[in-house]
Amino acid sequence: LNNIKKIKSYSSNIFISEKTSVIKTFLQNNKYSKIIILVDNNTKRYCLPLIIDEFDEPNNFEIIEIESGEENKNIKTCIQLWSILSQKNADRKSLLINLGGGVIGDIGGFVASTFKRGIHFINIPTTLLAMVDASIGGKTGVDLDNIKNIIGVFKEPQAVFINLNFLKTLPQRQILSGFAEIIKHGLIANKTYWNTITKSSLSDNSQLNILIKESINIKNNIVKKDPFEKDLRKILNFGHTIGHAIETFALNNSNTDYLLHGEAIAIGLICETFLSTKYLEFDTKDLNSIANFIKSKYNYYHINQSNYPKLIEIMIKDKKNHDDKINFTLIKSIGMPEINIYCSISDIYMALDYYKNIYTNNIEY
Ligand SMILES: NC(=O)c1ccc[n+]([C@@H]2O[C@H](COP(=O)([O-])OP(=O)(O)OC[C@H]3O[C@@H](n4cnc5c(N)ncnc54)[C@H](O)[C@@H]3O)[C@@H](O)[C@H]2O)c1
Ligand SMILES: [Zn+2]
């Protein structure tokens, strides 16, 4: 078992290895009646060939393919998947393998957890975002009525298999999307890691490898202490109150450019670091350097001021909030997060303006 790193999650294991035989070993140790691999059109083409040899006979497994994209992460797709599982006579001893990014992991995890009151599933993340974030921690679910992740359950996969070889075919824009979650991990976890992140090159595999392992550890350690997001886990929401709202807004406005999850989170990280200066006396020099670092990696996304109220409306509907208040995780300093901070609408507007100014006028705070 050389070269296989095994990390304990709260109820199973995360394996980090470039050897796909770890999957075979897992399957041999767990006798499943049927194996179903869920893919999208891209992961079928680019990722399935890398692991297909680990499945003994072709009769032993079946493949279900869905269209890629967030717009398919909904209950309609779930119904199709439940029907297919039922037609294929999947039983309680069947295993669903989620081979793909966060969309496949979220929907597959939810479908598996609800089919016949729950069948086992494993995650084989194929995007950077899914490796360092979505595949870990047991959050599964789908979008409904244009609200992201509003239907779902907490259910950990039986195992997660991280293999960096999948990233070879992943478009650069998707790599950057995942990198936003790595930036978030640095900002909430520790200054040393943050410094490593700012100096790392994403095109250098060994440096990327270090970031992936460290980010998995950070996320996993937080989830283990608070699997159902009662308190501590909320620190992972840094950047996500505003980020999610912008992501939802972009998803529902066909006349604006589409945004990837991490691209929206990158904007959220700038805005919420700005709010941290207002509410927790976060250092303004650090704010400007974080914002400029993010600016050096991500393109500008224009949000008209006339759309700010729409964003607030989306934030109020967010499942993290109650009593019409908007709940934030902010940071006192790099590595010192604080949860349950309520920010005023006028300060949120200022944060959105700060984002706009730093990109378009180089105006720092
Ligand atoms: N459950 C969680 O804790 C959690 C955390 C963060 C994000 N998410 C969710 O994850 C989703 C975003 O995940 P994502 O960024 O992985 O998006 P994704 O699953 O849509 O994948 C991005 C694109 O890359 C393609 N792709 C995947 N792997 C590839 C590969 N190896 N080579 C080439 N193409 C490949 C996919 O087909 C897709 O077109 C969102 O729905 C978000 O809400 C969930
Ligand atoms: Zn995220």
Short mmCIF file of C-alpha atoms and ligand atoms in Angstrom, two decimals:
data_model
loop_
_atom_site.label_atom_id
_atom_site.label_comp_id
_atom_site.label_asym_id
_atom_site.label_seq_id
_atom_site.Cartn_x
_atom_site.Cartn_y
_atom_site.Cartn_z
CA LEU A 1 0.00 0.00 0.00
CA ASN A 2 2.87 2.36 -0.70
CA ASN A 3 1.96 5.76 -2.08
CA ILE A 4 -1.54 5.53 -0.69
CA LYS A 5 -2.41 8.13 1.86
CA LYS A 6 -5.40 7.30 4.00
CA ILE A 7 -7.19 9.97 6.01
CA LYS A 8 -10.03 9.13 8.39
CA SER A 9 -13.18 11.15 7.85
CA TYR A 10 -15.88 11.07 10.51
CA SER A 11 -17.39 7.80 9.35
CA SER A 12 -15.20 6.46 6.53
CA ASN A 13 -11.90 7.01 4.72
CA ILE A 14 -10.41 9.34 2.16
CA PHE A 15 -7.76 7.70 0.01
CA ILE A 16 -5.24 9.82 -1.84
CA SER A 17 -3.41 7.87 -4.49
CA GLU A 18 -2.59 7.83 -8.16
CA LYS A 19 -3.10 4.07 -8.15
CA THR A 20 -6.60 3.17 -9.22
CA SER A 21 -6.18 -0.29 -7.69
CA VAL A 22 -7.28 1.21 -4.35
CA ILE A 23 -10.76 1.23 -5.81
CA LYS A 24 -10.57 -2.43 -6.71
CA THR A 25 -9.32 -3.31 -3.24
CA PHE A 26 -12.23 -1.43 -1.73
CA LEU A 27 -14.72 -3.24 -3.98
CA GLN A 28 -13.19 -6.62 -3.12
CA ASN A 29 -13.44 -5.90 0.60
CA ASN A 30 -17.07 -4.89 0.31
CA LYS A 31 -19.31 -7.32 -1.46
CA TYR A 32 -21.84 -5.27 -3.39
CA SER A 33 -24.65 -6.91 -5.34
CA LYS A 34 -24.49 -4.35 -8.11
CA ILE A 35 -22.24 -1.45 -8.97
CA ILE A 36 -23.59 1.59 -10.76
CA ILE A 37 -21.26 4.32 -11.96
CA LEU A 38 -22.78 7.77 -12.35
CA VAL A 39 -21.01 9.97 -14.88
CA ASP A 40 -21.71 13.06 -16.95
CA ASN A 41 -20.85 13.36 -20.63
CA ASN A 42 -17.38 14.75 -19.81
CA THR A 43 -16.41 12.36 -17.05
CA LYS A 44 -17.61 9.45 -19.17
CA ARG A 45 -15.22 10.51 -21.87
CA TYR A 46 -12.23 11.71 -19.84
CA CYS A 47 -12.37 9.95 -16.48
CA LEU A 48 -14.10 6.59 -16.87
CA PRO A 49 -11.30 5.16 -19.07
CA LEU A 50 -8.81 5.77 -16.24
CA ILE A 51 -10.63 3.47 -13.81
CA ILE A 52 -12.58 1.07 -15.99
CA ASP A 53 -9.98 -1.69 -15.66
CA GLU A 54 -10.64 -1.93 -11.94
CA PHE A 55 -14.02 -3.49 -12.61
CA ASP A 56 -13.66 -7.20 -13.16
CA GLU A 57 -16.23 -8.22 -15.71
CA PRO A 58 -18.28 -5.87 -17.80
CA ASN A 59 -21.45 -7.44 -16.40
CA ASN A 60 -20.51 -6.41 -12.93
CA PHE A 61 -21.28 -2.77 -13.31
CA GLU A 62 -23.54 -0.41 -15.16
CA ILE A 63 -23.09 3.15 -16.23
CA ILE A 64 -25.62 5.93 -15.90
CA GLU A 65 -24.89 9.13 -17.75
CA ILE A 66 -26.42 12.55 -17.18
CA GLU A 67 -25.86 15.86 -18.95
CA SER A 68 -23.15 17.93 -17.27
CA GLY A 69 -23.92 21.27 -15.68
CA GLU A 70 -25.40 22.90 -12.59
CA GLU A 71 -28.71 23.41 -14.42
CA ASN A 72 -29.20 19.64 -14.25
CA LYS A 73 -28.63 19.44 -10.49
CA ASN A 74 -32.34 19.33 -9.80
CA ILE A 75 -35.17 17.06 -8.74
CA LYS A 76 -36.07 16.22 -12.34
CA THR A 77 -32.71 14.54 -12.81
CA CYS A 78 -33.17 12.79 -9.44
CA ILE A 79 -36.47 11.32 -10.60
CA GLN A 80 -34.80 9.99 -13.74
CA LEU A 81 -32.00 8.49 -11.68
CA TRP A 82 -34.33 6.91 -9.11
CA SER A 83 -36.31 5.35 -12.01
CA ILE A 84 -33.19 3.98 -13.64
CA LEU A 85 -31.97 2.51 -10.35
CA SER A 86 -35.36 0.92 -9.90
CA GLN A 87 -35.44 -0.45 -13.48
CA LYS A 88 -31.95 -1.86 -13.01
CA ASN A 89 -33.15 -3.60 -9.85
CA ALA A 90 -30.68 -1.85 -7.63
CA ASP A 91 -31.14 -3.13 -4.12
CA ARG A 92 -29.95 -2.12 -0.68
CA LYS A 93 -26.65 -3.94 -1.29
CA SER A 94 -25.92 -1.94 -4.43
CA LEU A 95 -23.23 0.70 -4.66
CA LEU A 96 -23.42 3.98 -6.55
CA ILE A 97 -20.09 5.41 -7.65
CA ASN A 98 -20.08 9.16 -8.25
CA LEU A 99 -17.44 9.79 -10.87
CA GLY A 100 -17.32 13.49 -11.51
CA GLY A 101 -17.28 16.98 -10.09
CA GLY A 102 -19.41 18.50 -7.38
CA VAL A 103 -22.59 18.24 -9.45
CA ILE A 104 -22.29 14.47 -9.84
CA GLY A 105 -21.26 14.08 -6.19
CA ASP A 106 -24.10 16.21 -4.82
CA ILE A 107 -26.85 14.67 -6.94
CA GLY A 108 -25.50 11.11 -6.81
CA GLY A 109 -25.04 11.29 -3.04
CA PHE A 110 -28.60 12.55 -2.62
CA VAL A 111 -30.13 9.97 -4.96
CA ALA A 112 -28.23 7.13 -3.25
CA SER A 113 -29.13 8.35 0.23
CA THR A 114 -32.83 8.45 -0.55
CA PHE A 115 -33.22 5.40 -2.82
CA LYS A 116 -34.77 2.56 -0.78
CA ARG A 117 -34.00 4.65 2.30
CA GLY A 118 -30.34 4.74 1.45
CA ILE A 119 -27.81 2.70 -0.49
CA HIS A 120 -24.05 3.04 -0.24
CA PHE A 121 -22.15 5.46 -2.45
CA ILE A 122 -18.54 6.43 -2.95
CA ASN A 123 -17.11 9.62 -4.41
CA ILE A 124 -14.39 9.72 -7.02
CA PRO A 125 -13.98 13.46 -7.53
CA THR A 126 -12.61 14.51 -10.90
CA THR A 127 -12.49 18.30 -10.50
CA LEU A 128 -10.22 20.27 -8.20
CA LEU A 129 -13.26 21.74 -6.50
CA ALA A 130 -14.73 18.34 -5.76
CA MET A 131 -11.37 16.99 -4.54
CA VAL A 132 -10.74 19.71 -1.98
CA ASP A 133 -14.32 20.46 -1.05
CA ALA A 134 -17.51 18.93 -2.46
CA SER A 135 -16.58 15.24 -2.17
CA ILE A 136 -15.75 15.60 1.52
CA GLY A 137 -18.08 16.17 4.42
CA GLY A 138 -21.29 14.41 3.49
CA LYS A 139 -23.37 17.29 2.18
CA THR A 140 -25.54 16.05 -0.66
CA GLY A 141 -28.39 17.70 -2.49
CA VAL A 142 -29.93 19.54 -5.39
CA ASP A 143 -31.25 22.98 -6.34
CA LEU A 144 -34.94 23.85 -6.40
CA ASP A 145 -36.78 26.92 -7.79
CA ASN A 146 -33.43 28.53 -8.53
CA ILE A 147 -32.24 28.20 -4.96
CA LYS A 148 -28.98 26.33 -4.65
CA ASN A 149 -28.70 23.16 -2.58
CA ILE A 150 -32.02 23.75 -0.84
CA ILE A 151 -33.05 20.07 -0.94
CA GLY A 152 -30.64 17.54 0.51
CA VAL A 153 -29.36 15.38 3.33
CA PHE A 154 -26.16 14.92 5.26
CA LYS A 155 -24.76 11.52 4.35
CA GLU A 156 -21.12 10.55 4.14
CA PRO A 157 -19.89 8.37 1.28
CA GLN A 158 -18.42 4.99 2.19
CA ALA A 159 -15.11 6.22 0.83
CA VAL A 160 -13.56 9.02 -1.21
CA PHE A 161 -10.81 8.33 -3.74
CA ILE A 162 -8.63 11.29 -4.69
CA ASN A 163 -6.51 10.84 -7.80
CA LEU A 164 -4.74 13.85 -9.28
CA ASN A 165 -4.49 12.23 -12.70
CA PHE A 166 -8.07 13.25 -13.41
CA LEU A 167 -7.00 16.91 -13.38
CA LYS A 168 -4.97 16.49 -16.57
CA THR A 169 -8.07 16.91 -18.72
CA LEU A 170 -9.79 19.53 -16.58
CA PRO A 171 -10.02 22.98 -18.24
CA GLN A 172 -7.98 25.77 -16.62
CA ARG A 173 -11.12 27.71 -15.77
CA GLN A 174 -12.34 24.75 -13.69
CA ILE A 175 -8.95 24.48 -11.95
CA LEU A 176 -9.26 28.12 -10.92
CA SER A 177 -12.79 27.53 -9.72
CA GLY A 178 -11.52 24.86 -7.32
CA PHE A 179 -8.63 27.07 -6.30
CA ALA A 180 -11.12 29.52 -4.74
CA GLU A 181 -11.97 26.93 -2.09
CA ILE A 182 -8.24 26.44 -1.44
CA ILE A 183 -7.93 30.23 -0.96
CA LYS A 184 -10.85 30.05 1.47
CA HIS A 185 -9.16 27.24 3.42
CA GLY A 186 -6.02 29.35 3.74
CA LEU A 187 -7.93 32.39 4.96
CA ILE A 188 -9.89 30.51 7.62
CA ALA A 189 -7.22 28.03 8.72
CA ASN A 190 -3.79 29.58 9.10
CA LYS A 191 -1.41 32.24 7.92
CA THR A 192 1.38 29.79 7.05
CA TYR A 193 -0.90 27.91 4.68
CA TRP A 194 -2.14 31.19 3.26
CA ASN A 195 1.46 32.20 2.48
CA THR A 196 2.08 28.84 0.80
CA ILE A 197 -1.02 29.34 -1.35
CA THR A 198 0.01 32.80 -2.52
CA LYS A 199 3.42 31.46 -3.56
CA SER A 200 2.21 28.28 -5.26
CA SER A 201 1.96 27.71 -8.97
CA LEU A 202 -1.11 25.78 -10.04
CA SER A 203 0.66 24.48 -13.10
CA ASP A 204 3.28 22.77 -10.94
CA ASN A 205 1.90 19.34 -10.06
CA SER A 206 3.90 18.82 -6.91
CA GLN A 207 2.87 22.23 -5.55
CA LEU A 208 -0.76 21.57 -6.44
CA ASN A 209 -0.47 18.19 -4.75
CA ILE A 210 0.61 19.88 -1.49
CA LEU A 211 -2.33 22.29 -1.67
CA ILE A 212 -4.83 19.51 -2.31
CA LYS A 213 -3.62 17.41 0.63
CA GLU A 214 -3.54 20.35 3.01
CA SER A 215 -6.98 21.57 1.95
CA ILE A 216 -8.49 18.12 2.33
CA ASN A 217 -7.03 17.93 5.83
CA ILE A 218 -8.40 21.33 6.77
CA LYS A 219 -11.90 20.60 5.50
CA ASN A 220 -11.94 17.09 6.94
CA ASN A 221 -10.78 18.19 10.40
CA ILE A 222 -13.49 20.82 10.59
CA VAL A 223 -16.21 18.42 9.39
CA LYS A 224 -15.12 15.72 11.85
CA LYS A 225 -15.61 18.09 14.76
CA ASP A 226 -19.03 19.28 13.58
CA PRO A 227 -20.48 16.98 10.88
CA PHE A 228 -23.97 18.50 10.92
CA GLU A 229 -22.98 22.15 10.89
CA LYS A 230 -24.18 23.12 14.34
CA ASP A 231 -21.46 25.72 14.79
CA LEU A 232 -17.77 25.19 13.95
CA ARG A 233 -18.43 23.91 10.42
CA LYS A 234 -20.00 27.25 9.57
CA ILE A 235 -16.46 28.65 9.26
CA LEU A 236 -16.38 26.89 5.88
CA ASN A 237 -19.10 29.29 4.74
CA PHE A 238 -16.64 32.15 4.58
CA GLY A 239 -17.11 33.88 1.23
CA HIS A 240 -20.29 31.89 0.58
CA THR A 241 -23.08 34.21 1.78
CA ILE A 242 -22.37 36.78 -0.91
CA GLY A 243 -20.70 34.21 -3.21
CA HIS A 244 -23.76 31.95 -3.30
CA ALA A 245 -26.05 34.90 -3.94
CA ILE A 246 -23.94 36.02 -6.90
CA GLU A 247 -23.79 32.44 -8.19
CA THR A 248 -27.57 32.09 -7.96
CA PHE A 249 -28.07 35.50 -9.54
CA ALA A 250 -25.84 34.61 -12.49
CA LEU A 251 -27.57 31.24 -12.88
CA ASN A 252 -30.97 32.92 -13.19
CA ASN A 253 -29.98 35.76 -15.49
CA SER A 254 -29.41 34.47 -18.94
CA ASN A 255 -28.34 37.93 -20.11
CA THR A 256 -25.29 37.94 -17.82
CA ASP A 257 -22.21 35.74 -18.25
CA TYR A 258 -22.36 32.43 -16.46
CA LEU A 259 -20.20 31.99 -13.39
CA LEU A 260 -18.63 28.86 -11.97
CA HIS A 261 -19.11 28.12 -8.26
CA GLY A 262 -15.53 29.00 -7.35
CA GLU A 263 -15.56 32.15 -9.48
CA ALA A 264 -18.56 33.38 -7.49
CA ILE A 265 -16.86 32.39 -4.23
CA ALA A 266 -13.75 34.36 -5.20
CA ILE A 267 -15.95 37.49 -5.39
CA GLY A 268 -17.57 36.51 -2.10
CA LEU A 269 -14.16 36.16 -0.45
CA ILE A 270 -13.21 39.72 -1.41
CA CYS A 271 -16.55 41.15 -0.24
CA GLU A 272 -16.59 39.22 3.02
CA THR A 273 -12.97 40.10 3.82
CA PHE A 274 -14.07 43.71 3.34
CA LEU A 275 -16.94 43.13 5.80
CA SER A 276 -14.40 41.63 8.19
CA THR A 277 -12.62 44.99 8.36
CA LYS A 278 -15.91 46.64 9.33
CA TYR A 279 -17.12 44.11 11.88
CA LEU A 280 -13.97 42.45 13.26
CA GLU A 281 -11.24 45.02 12.66
CA PHE A 282 -9.56 42.85 10.08
CA ASP A 283 -6.36 44.54 8.90
CA THR A 284 -7.02 46.77 5.88
CA LYS A 285 -3.55 46.15 4.42
CA ASP A 286 -4.27 42.42 4.46
CA LEU A 287 -7.65 43.09 2.87
CA ASN A 288 -6.04 44.94 -0.02
CA SER A 289 -3.40 42.29 -0.55
CA ILE A 290 -5.97 39.46 -0.48
CA ALA A 291 -8.20 41.35 -2.92
CA ASN A 292 -5.27 42.04 -5.23
CA PHE A 293 -4.18 38.40 -5.09
CA ILE A 294 -7.68 37.26 -6.10
CA LYS A 295 -7.81 39.97 -8.75
CA SER A 296 -4.56 38.64 -10.23
CA LYS A 297 -6.23 35.24 -10.75
CA TYR A 298 -9.88 35.92 -11.59
CA ASN A 299 -11.57 38.07 -14.21
CA TYR A 300 -13.91 40.87 -13.27
CA TYR A 301 -17.60 40.06 -13.09
CA HIS A 302 -19.79 43.10 -13.48
CA ILE A 303 -22.81 43.44 -11.22
CA ASN A 304 -25.04 46.43 -11.81
CA GLN A 305 -25.81 48.39 -8.65
CA SER A 306 -29.47 48.17 -9.62
CA ASN A 307 -29.19 44.41 -9.02
CA TYR A 308 -27.85 44.70 -5.45
CA PRO A 309 -31.36 44.43 -3.89
CA LYS A 310 -31.91 41.23 -5.86
CA LEU A 311 -28.73 39.80 -4.30
CA ILE A 312 -29.96 40.75 -0.81
CA GLU A 313 -33.25 39.01 -1.52
CA ILE A 314 -31.37 35.84 -2.46
CA MET A 315 -29.21 36.09 0.68
CA ILE A 316 -32.28 36.36 2.90
CA LYS A 317 -33.69 33.16 1.36
CA ASP A 318 -30.41 31.31 2.01
CA LYS A 319 -30.95 28.33 4.27
CA LYS A 320 -28.19 29.51 6.61
CA ASN A 321 -30.34 32.49 7.61
CA HIS A 322 -33.38 33.02 9.74
CA ASP A 323 -35.50 35.97 10.89
CA ASP A 324 -34.67 37.85 7.69
CA LYS A 325 -31.15 38.52 8.99
CA ILE A 326 -28.11 37.83 6.87
CA ASN A 327 -25.60 35.61 8.62
CA PHE A 328 -21.90 35.75 7.83
CA THR A 329 -18.74 33.96 8.75
CA LEU A 330 -16.00 36.59 8.85
CA ILE A 331 -12.33 36.64 9.84
CA LYS A 332 -10.61 38.63 12.62
CA SER A 333 -7.25 37.94 11.02
CA ILE A 334 -6.00 35.30 8.61
CA GLY A 335 -6.72 31.96 10.31
CA MET A 336 -9.12 33.43 12.90
CA PRO A 337 -12.69 32.96 11.68
CA GLU A 338 -15.78 33.97 13.60
CA ILE A 339 -19.30 32.69 12.90
CA ASN A 340 -22.81 34.19 13.19
CA ILE A 341 -22.11 37.79 12.39
CA TYR A 342 -25.04 39.77 11.03
CA CYS A 343 -24.17 42.50 8.55
CA SER A 344 -26.34 45.41 7.51
CA ILE A 345 -27.59 45.80 3.98
CA SER A 346 -25.72 49.09 3.54
CA ASP A 347 -22.43 47.44 4.54
CA ILE A 348 -23.08 44.61 2.08
CA TYR A 349 -23.58 47.24 -0.64
CA MET A 350 -20.27 48.83 0.37
CA ALA A 351 -18.56 45.44 0.14
CA LEU A 352 -19.91 44.94 -3.41
CA ASP A 353 -18.68 48.44 -4.30
CA TYR A 354 -15.25 47.64 -2.85
CA TYR A 355 -15.07 44.62 -5.19
CA LYS A 356 -16.04 46.79 -8.16
CA ASN A 357 -13.54 49.53 -7.25
CA ILE A 358 -10.57 47.28 -6.70
CA TYR A 359 -11.07 45.72 -10.13
CA THR A 360 -12.08 48.69 -12.21
CA ASN A 361 -10.34 51.68 -10.54
CA ASN A 362 -7.58 50.10 -8.44
CA ILE A 363 -9.12 51.86 -5.46
CA GLU A 364 -8.01 50.23 -2.22
CA TYR A 365 -9.59 50.65 1.17
N1 LIG B 1 -21.38 19.10 -1.16
C1 LIG B 1 -20.54 20.05 -0.87
O1 LIG B 1 -20.02 20.14 0.25
C2 LIG B 1 -20.17 21.04 -1.93
C3 LIG B 1 -19.11 21.91 -1.71
C4 LIG B 1 -18.75 22.79 -2.74
C5 LIG B 1 -19.47 22.79 -3.93
N2 LIG B 1 -20.50 21.94 -4.08
C6 LIG B 1 -21.24 21.89 -5.35
O2 LIG B 1 -20.38 21.44 -6.36
C7 LIG B 1 -20.83 21.91 -7.63
C8 LIG B 1 -19.67 22.42 -8.41
O3 LIG B 1 -18.75 21.37 -8.60
P1 LIG B 1 -17.67 21.37 -9.79
O4 LIG B 1 -17.01 22.69 -9.80
O5 LIG B 1 -16.87 20.16 -9.62
O6 LIG B 1 -18.59 21.35 -11.08
P2 LIG B 1 -19.08 20.20 -12.10
O7 LIG B 1 -19.40 18.96 -11.43
O8 LIG B 1 -20.13 20.87 -12.90
O9 LIG B 1 -17.80 19.96 -13.02
C9 LIG B 1 -17.32 21.00 -13.80
C10 LIG B 1 -17.22 20.63 -15.29
O10 LIG B 1 -16.05 19.84 -15.50
C11 LIG B 1 -16.38 18.64 -16.18
N3 LIG B 1 -15.40 17.67 -15.71
C12 LIG B 1 -15.38 17.06 -14.51
N4 LIG B 1 -14.24 16.37 -14.36
C13 LIG B 1 -13.54 16.54 -15.49
C14 LIG B 1 -12.26 16.08 -15.92
N5 LIG B 1 -11.47 15.36 -15.11
N6 LIG B 1 -11.83 16.43 -17.15
C15 LIG B 1 -12.60 17.22 -17.94
N7 LIG B 1 -13.80 17.69 -17.60
C16 LIG B 1 -14.26 17.35 -16.37
C17 LIG B 1 -17.81 18.39 -15.84
O11 LIG B 1 -18.44 17.60 -16.79
C18 LIG B 1 -18.37 19.81 -15.82
O12 LIG B 1 -18.65 20.22 -17.12
C19 LIG B 1 -21.87 22.96 -7.33
O13 LIG B 1 -23.13 22.42 -7.59
C20 LIG B 1 -21.71 23.22 -5.84
O14 LIG B 1 -22.91 23.61 -5.23
C21 LIG B 1 -20.86 21.06 -3.11
ZN ZN B 2 -17.98 26.39 -2.06
#
